Coordinates of C-alpha atoms and ligand atoms in Angstrom, one line a residue:
M1 CA 0.0 0.0 0.0
I2 CA 2.8 2.4 0.9
R3 CA 4.4 1.7 -2.4
V4 CA 1.2 2.3 -4.3
Q5 CA 0.8 5.6 -2.5
R6 CA 4.4 6.6 -3.4
L7 CA 3.8 5.7 -7.0
V8 CA 0.7 7.8 -7.0
L9 CA 2.6 10.6 -5.4
L10 CA 5.4 10.5 -8.0
F11 CA 3.0 10.4 -10.9
C12 CA 0.9 13.1 -9.4
A13 CA 3.9 15.3 -8.9
Y14 CA 4.7 14.6 -12.6
Y15 CA 1.3 15.5 -13.9
C16 CA 0.9 18.5 -11.6
C17 CA 4.0 19.8 -13.2
V18 CA 2.9 19.0 -16.7
L19 CA -0.7 20.3 -16.3
D20 CA 0.3 23.5 -14.5
L21 CA 0.9 25.3 -17.7
V22 CA 1.0 28.9 -16.4
S23 CA 3.3 29.0 -13.4
P24 CA 6.8 27.7 -14.0
C25 CA 7.4 24.3 -12.6
I26 CA 10.9 24.2 -11.2
Y27 CA 11.8 20.7 -9.9
K28 CA 9.5 18.1 -8.7
Y29 CA 8.4 17.8 -5.1
G30 CA 9.5 14.3 -4.4
T31 CA 9.9 12.2 -1.4
S32 CA 12.4 13.6 1.1
P33 CA 15.7 11.8 0.6
D34 CA 16.4 11.8 4.3
S35 CA 13.1 10.6 5.5
L36 CA 10.6 8.0 4.7
S37 CA 7.6 10.3 5.1
V38 CA 5.6 10.8 1.9
P39 CA 4.8 14.5 1.6
R40 CA 1.2 15.4 0.7
G41 CA 1.4 19.0 -0.2
G42 CA 3.8 21.2 1.6
T43 CA 6.3 23.6 0.0
H44 CA 8.3 22.7 -3.1
W45 CA 12.0 22.9 -2.7
S46 CA 15.1 22.5 -4.8
Y47 CA 18.9 22.6 -4.4
G48 CA 19.2 25.8 -6.4
M49 CA 20.5 27.7 -3.3
H50 CA 21.8 24.5 -1.6
G51 CA 19.3 24.9 1.1
D52 CA 19.8 28.6 2.0
D53 CA 16.3 29.4 0.8
W54 CA 14.5 26.5 2.5
T55 CA 11.6 28.3 4.2
G56 CA 8.3 26.5 3.9
V57 CA 5.9 24.2 5.6
D58 CA 5.5 20.4 5.7
A59 CA 2.4 18.6 4.5
A60 CA 0.7 19.3 7.9
G61 CA 1.4 23.0 7.7
K62 CA 4.2 22.9 10.2
P63 CA 7.1 25.3 9.4
W64 CA 10.4 23.8 8.4
I65 CA 13.3 24.5 10.8
C66 CA 16.1 24.6 8.1
L67 CA 16.9 28.2 8.7
S68 CA 16.0 28.5 12.4
G69 CA 17.5 25.3 13.8
I70 CA 20.8 25.3 15.7
R71 CA 21.6 21.6 15.3
Q72 CA 21.5 21.4 11.5
S73 CA 23.4 19.1 9.1
P74 CA 25.6 18.8 7.2
I75 CA 28.7 20.3 8.9
N76 CA 32.4 20.9 8.2
V77 CA 34.2 18.1 10.1
P78 CA 37.5 19.0 11.7
T79 CA 40.3 16.4 11.4
P80 CA 40.0 13.4 13.7
H81 CA 43.4 14.3 15.1
S82 CA 42.3 17.8 16.1
L83 CA 39.2 16.4 17.8
E84 CA 41.3 13.8 19.6
V85 CA 43.7 16.5 20.9
R86 CA 40.7 18.5 22.2
G87 CA 39.6 15.5 24.2
N88 CA 36.7 14.5 22.1
S89 CA 37.6 10.8 21.7
L90 CA 34.9 8.2 21.9
P91 CA 35.9 5.2 24.1
R92 CA 35.6 1.8 22.4
N93 CA 32.7 0.7 24.7
L94 CA 30.6 3.7 23.4
R95 CA 31.1 3.1 19.7
T96 CA 28.4 2.1 17.3
R97 CA 28.6 -1.3 15.7
W98 CA 27.5 -1.9 12.1
N99 CA 26.7 -5.2 10.6
Y100 CA 25.0 -5.0 7.2
P101 CA 24.3 -8.3 5.4
T102 CA 24.3 -8.3 1.6
I103 CA 21.0 -7.2 0.1
Y104 CA 19.8 -9.7 -2.5
S105 CA 17.3 -8.8 -5.2
N106 CA 14.7 -11.3 -6.3
G107 CA 13.5 -8.9 -9.1
S108 CA 10.7 -7.3 -7.1
N109 CA 12.0 -6.5 -3.7
V110 CA 14.6 -3.8 -4.2
E111 CA 13.7 -0.4 -5.7
V112 CA 16.0 2.2 -7.1
I113 CA 14.1 5.5 -7.2
N114 CA 14.8 8.8 -8.9
N115 CA 12.7 11.1 -6.7
G116 CA 13.9 14.3 -8.4
H117 CA 16.1 15.1 -5.5
A118 CA 18.4 12.0 -5.2
I119 CA 18.8 8.4 -6.3
Q120 CA 17.5 6.3 -3.5
V121 CA 17.4 2.6 -2.8
E122 CA 14.7 0.9 -0.8
W123 CA 13.8 -2.6 -0.1
L124 CA 10.3 -4.0 0.2
S125 CA 11.2 -7.1 2.2
P126 CA 12.6 -7.1 5.7
Y127 CA 16.4 -6.5 6.0
A128 CA 17.9 -8.1 9.0
A129 CA 20.8 -5.7 9.5
D130 CA 22.3 -5.4 13.0
V131 CA 23.4 -1.9 13.8
E132 CA 23.8 -1.1 17.5
I133 CA 23.9 2.3 19.0
V134 CA 25.1 2.8 22.6
V135 CA 22.8 4.4 25.1
P136 CA 23.0 4.7 28.9
V137 CA 21.7 1.9 31.1
R138 CA 20.0 4.5 33.2
Q139 CA 17.4 6.1 31.0
S140 CA 14.7 8.6 31.5
S141 CA 11.6 8.9 29.3
S142 CA 13.5 11.7 27.5
T143 CA 16.8 9.8 26.9
S144 CA 17.5 10.5 23.2
V145 CA 19.3 8.5 20.6
T146 CA 22.1 11.0 20.8
A147 CA 22.8 10.4 24.5
V148 CA 26.1 8.7 23.7
L149 CA 27.6 12.1 23.0
G150 CA 27.3 13.0 26.6
M151 CA 28.4 9.7 28.1
Q152 CA 31.7 9.1 29.9
Q153 CA 34.1 6.1 29.7
G154 CA 33.1 3.6 32.3
E155 CA 29.5 4.7 32.4
Q156 CA 27.1 1.7 32.3
S157 CA 25.8 1.3 28.8
T158 CA 23.5 -0.8 26.7
T159 CA 22.5 -0.7 23.1
V160 CA 19.5 0.0 20.9
R161 CA 19.0 -1.4 17.4
A162 CA 19.0 0.9 14.4
T163 CA 17.2 -0.6 11.4
P164 CA 18.3 0.6 8.0
T165 CA 15.4 1.8 6.0
Q166 CA 16.9 3.2 2.8
F167 CA 20.1 4.7 1.4
H168 CA 20.7 7.5 -1.1
F169 CA 23.5 9.6 -2.5
H170 CA 24.4 13.3 -2.8
T171 CA 26.7 15.0 -5.2
M172 CA 28.8 16.9 -4.1
S173 CA 29.3 15.5 -0.6
E174 CA 27.2 17.2 2.1
H175 CA 29.8 16.8 4.8
L176 CA 33.1 18.6 4.4
I177 CA 36.4 17.3 5.9
M178 CA 38.5 20.3 6.9
G179 CA 36.6 22.4 4.3
K180 CA 37.0 19.9 1.5
H181 CA 34.1 18.6 -0.5
Y182 CA 34.1 15.1 -2.0
P183 CA 32.3 14.3 -5.2
L184 CA 29.7 11.9 -3.7
E185 CA 28.3 11.0 -0.3
L186 CA 26.3 7.9 0.6
H187 CA 23.7 8.3 3.4
I188 CA 22.3 5.1 5.0
V189 CA 19.2 6.1 7.0
H190 CA 18.3 4.1 10.1
K191 CA 15.2 4.1 12.3
I192 CA 15.3 3.5 16.0
T193 CA 12.2 2.7 18.0
D194 CA 13.3 0.9 21.1
L195 CA 13.8 3.9 23.3
P196 CA 10.8 5.4 25.1
A197 CA 11.5 8.8 23.5
C198 CA 11.7 7.2 20.1
A199 CA 8.5 5.3 20.1
S200 CA 7.4 7.1 17.0
G201 CA 10.8 6.8 15.4
C202 CA 14.2 8.5 15.9
Y203 CA 16.7 8.5 13.0
S204 CA 20.4 7.9 12.7
V205 CA 22.3 8.4 9.5
T206 CA 25.7 7.0 8.5
G207 CA 27.6 9.0 5.8
V208 CA 30.3 7.6 3.6
L209 CA 32.3 9.9 1.4
F210 CA 33.6 9.0 -2.1
E211 CA 36.7 10.3 -3.8
L212 CA 37.4 10.2 -7.6
T213 CA 39.7 7.5 -8.9
D214 CA 41.2 6.8 -12.3
D215 CA 41.4 3.1 -11.4
G216 CA 38.1 2.1 -13.0
D217 CA 34.6 1.7 -11.7
N218 CA 33.9 0.8 -8.1
P219 CA 32.3 -2.6 -8.3
L220 CA 30.3 -2.0 -5.1
L221 CA 28.3 0.7 -7.0
D222 CA 27.8 -1.4 -10.1
S223 CA 24.4 -3.0 -9.2
V224 CA 22.8 0.2 -8.2
W225 CA 24.3 2.2 -11.0
A226 CA 23.1 -0.3 -13.6
A227 CA 19.5 0.0 -12.3
M228 CA 19.7 3.8 -11.9
P229 CA 16.6 5.6 -13.2
M230 CA 17.7 8.6 -15.3
R231 CA 14.3 10.3 -15.2
E232 CA 12.7 11.9 -12.2
G233 CA 9.7 10.0 -10.9
Q234 CA 11.0 6.8 -12.3
I235 CA 11.3 3.6 -10.2
N236 CA 13.3 0.6 -11.3
F237 CA 13.4 -2.8 -9.7
M238 CA 16.9 -4.2 -9.4
P239 CA 17.0 -7.4 -11.5
A240 CA 16.8 -10.8 -9.9
G241 CA 20.2 -12.0 -8.8
A242 CA 21.6 -8.5 -8.3
E243 CA 23.1 -7.8 -4.9
I244 CA 24.3 -4.9 -2.8
R245 CA 27.2 -5.5 -0.5
L246 CA 26.2 -2.7 1.8
G247 CA 28.6 -3.7 4.5
E248 CA 31.6 -3.2 2.2
F249 CA 30.8 0.5 1.9
L250 CA 32.1 0.9 5.4
P251 CA 35.8 0.5 6.1
P252 CA 36.6 -2.8 8.0
A253 CA 35.9 -2.5 11.7
K254 CA 39.6 -2.7 12.6
V255 CA 40.5 0.4 10.6
R256 CA 37.2 2.2 11.0
E257 CA 37.4 5.9 12.0
Y258 CA 34.3 8.0 12.3
V259 CA 33.0 11.2 13.8
T260 CA 29.6 11.4 15.4
Y261 CA 27.4 14.4 16.3
E262 CA 23.8 15.5 16.8
G263 CA 22.4 16.9 13.6
S264 CA 19.4 17.0 11.3
L265 CA 17.8 15.8 8.1
T266 CA 19.6 17.5 5.3
T267 CA 16.4 18.0 3.4
P268 CA 13.2 19.9 4.4
P269 CA 11.7 19.9 7.0
C270 CA 15.3 19.6 8.5
T271 CA 14.1 17.8 11.6
E272 CA 16.8 17.7 14.4
G273 CA 17.7 15.2 17.0
L274 CA 19.5 12.7 14.6
L275 CA 22.6 10.9 15.6
W276 CA 25.1 11.3 12.7
H277 CA 28.1 9.1 11.9
V278 CA 30.5 10.2 9.2
M279 CA 33.2 7.7 8.1
M280 CA 36.6 9.3 7.7
H281 CA 38.0 7.1 5.0
P282 CA 36.5 7.7 1.6
Q283 CA 35.4 5.1 -0.8
K284 CA 36.3 5.4 -4.5
I285 CA 34.1 6.3 -7.5
S286 CA 35.2 6.5 -11.1
R287 CA 34.7 9.6 -13.2
A288 CA 32.2 7.7 -15.4
Q289 CA 30.2 6.6 -12.4
W290 CA 30.2 10.1 -11.0
K291 CA 29.1 11.5 -14.4
K292 CA 26.2 9.1 -14.6
Y293 CA 24.9 10.1 -11.1
K294 CA 25.2 13.8 -12.0
T295 CA 23.3 13.2 -15.2
A296 CA 20.5 11.4 -13.3
V297 CA 20.0 14.5 -11.1
S298 CA 20.9 17.0 -13.8
F299 CA 18.9 20.1 -14.5
K300 CA 16.9 20.0 -17.8
D301 CA 15.0 22.7 -19.5
C302 CA 11.8 21.4 -21.1
A303 CA 9.5 23.6 -23.1
L304 CA 6.2 22.9 -24.6
K305 CA 6.4 22.9 -28.4
N306 CA 4.5 25.6 -30.2
A307 CA 4.0 27.3 -26.9
S308 CA 3.9 30.8 -28.4
S309 CA 1.1 29.9 -30.8
T310 CA -1.2 28.4 -28.1
A311 CA -0.6 30.8 -25.2
G312 CA -2.0 33.7 -27.0
H313 CA 0.3 36.3 -25.4
G314 CA 3.6 35.0 -26.6
H315 CA 3.9 33.4 -23.2
H316 CA 6.8 31.0 -23.2
R317 CA 5.9 27.9 -21.3
H318 CA 9.1 26.6 -19.8
H319 CA 9.2 23.7 -17.5
H320 CA 12.5 23.1 -15.8
R321 CA 12.8 19.5 -15.2
R322 CA 15.4 16.9 -14.3
L323 CA 15.0 14.9 -17.4
L324 CA 17.5 13.5 -19.8
A325 CA 17.5 15.4 -23.1
E326 CA 17.4 12.1 -25.1
E327 CA 14.5 10.8 -23.0
E328 CA 10.9 11.6 -23.1
P329 CA 9.4 13.8 -20.4
A330 CA 6.3 12.8 -18.5
G331 CA 2.8 13.5 -19.7
N332 CA 2.6 13.8 -23.5
P333 CA 6.2 13.5 -24.4
E334 CA 5.7 14.6 -27.9
D335 CA 4.5 18.0 -26.6
Y336 CA 7.9 18.8 -25.1
T337 CA 11.5 19.4 -26.1
C338 CA 14.2 19.1 -23.4
K339 CA 17.8 20.0 -23.2
V340 CA 20.3 19.6 -20.4
V341 CA 21.0 23.0 -18.9
T342 CA 23.8 21.8 -16.6
Y343 CA 24.8 19.0 -14.5
D344 CA 23.3 19.6 -11.1
F345 CA 24.3 19.0 -7.6
N346 CA 22.0 17.8 -4.8
Y347 CA 23.8 18.8 -1.7
R348 CA 23.0 21.2 1.2
S349 CA 25.6 23.6 2.2
A350 CA 27.4 23.1 5.5
Q351 CA 25.7 24.5 8.7
Q352 CA 27.1 26.3 11.7
L353 CA 28.0 24.2 14.7
Y354 CA 26.8 26.5 17.4
G355 CA 29.0 24.8 20.0
R356 CA 27.9 21.3 19.3
V357 CA 30.1 18.4 20.4
I358 CA 31.7 16.2 17.8
K359 CA 33.2 13.0 19.0
V360 CA 35.7 10.9 17.1
A361 CA 36.3 7.2 17.2
R362 CA 39.9 6.7 16.2
V363 CA 41.5 3.4 15.3
N364 CA 44.5 3.4 17.6
Q365 CA 42.8 4.4 20.8
Ligands
ZN1 ZN1 21.0 12.5 2.6

């Protein structure tokens, strides 16, 4: 049922765009890449200003907090060494543990979605991943999923399970390392429900950066890239037999360094209270793989053919859409011509820290 609703939403967004012939339609309002909620109404948004213009309301009319929040993501991450020197080391007993089994496709259980904002992968069958986040043994009803950031070595701890719900990509990277962007960032989104304060769901996101390589395609990306929908609103099933070795996107546990902090969704409504993990060692992506991703989210200019003759006032009916020039737009494809305006980027700019604590889990501690 959820899937049907999402399909309806995607197609509705399509046709709303196509049928709204007077006001310009700039980008589709897709599902929020960093949440599973399906918006019904609410303010449209785009990456045109990389988030600096994100004022609006969600589907329930509640204002976004993107510009007013003080625990927003992404951030510019200092070097692990500098964090360690400042005493922000995370003891081993307080570290998150990740165990992602391989995701196997049977041809109808793994979706690759182009929602107009990002390429996102979701699975329709249960995925028994085992990700454990440390929380205090002594909890109050308000103990949050970010409590580990305030815990001390030796403090009695237990863990809660974080269940992966989807993953998606951003280009450029959203997190910066010492002011440096990377070409791509993977976000694995997890939901936590077994804390009293998280009964309706708290989120934790794990970020993995990618750097360019000339050594050929990264085989870990192959299965998703092969199924990547190049048109906004398009959903492809991964073919039967395809697999995603999600666990291999993280560095091996023995050499795993990461930073963790309290942040937010990086898309509207920019909800806060998320526990973030950002891996320090980047993965590799080839230039060809990067180009394909940029093309999938690229910015296309589609115009109705013969617009001036039908509008009556010489009104030029442009529809800016993320469609491949060589592919057909939605609606009545023969009515439109499209051209790629530019490759686009789907990242939000780095946010101020406002004194937040960033902890680092280093290898040799
Ligand atoms: Zn994201």
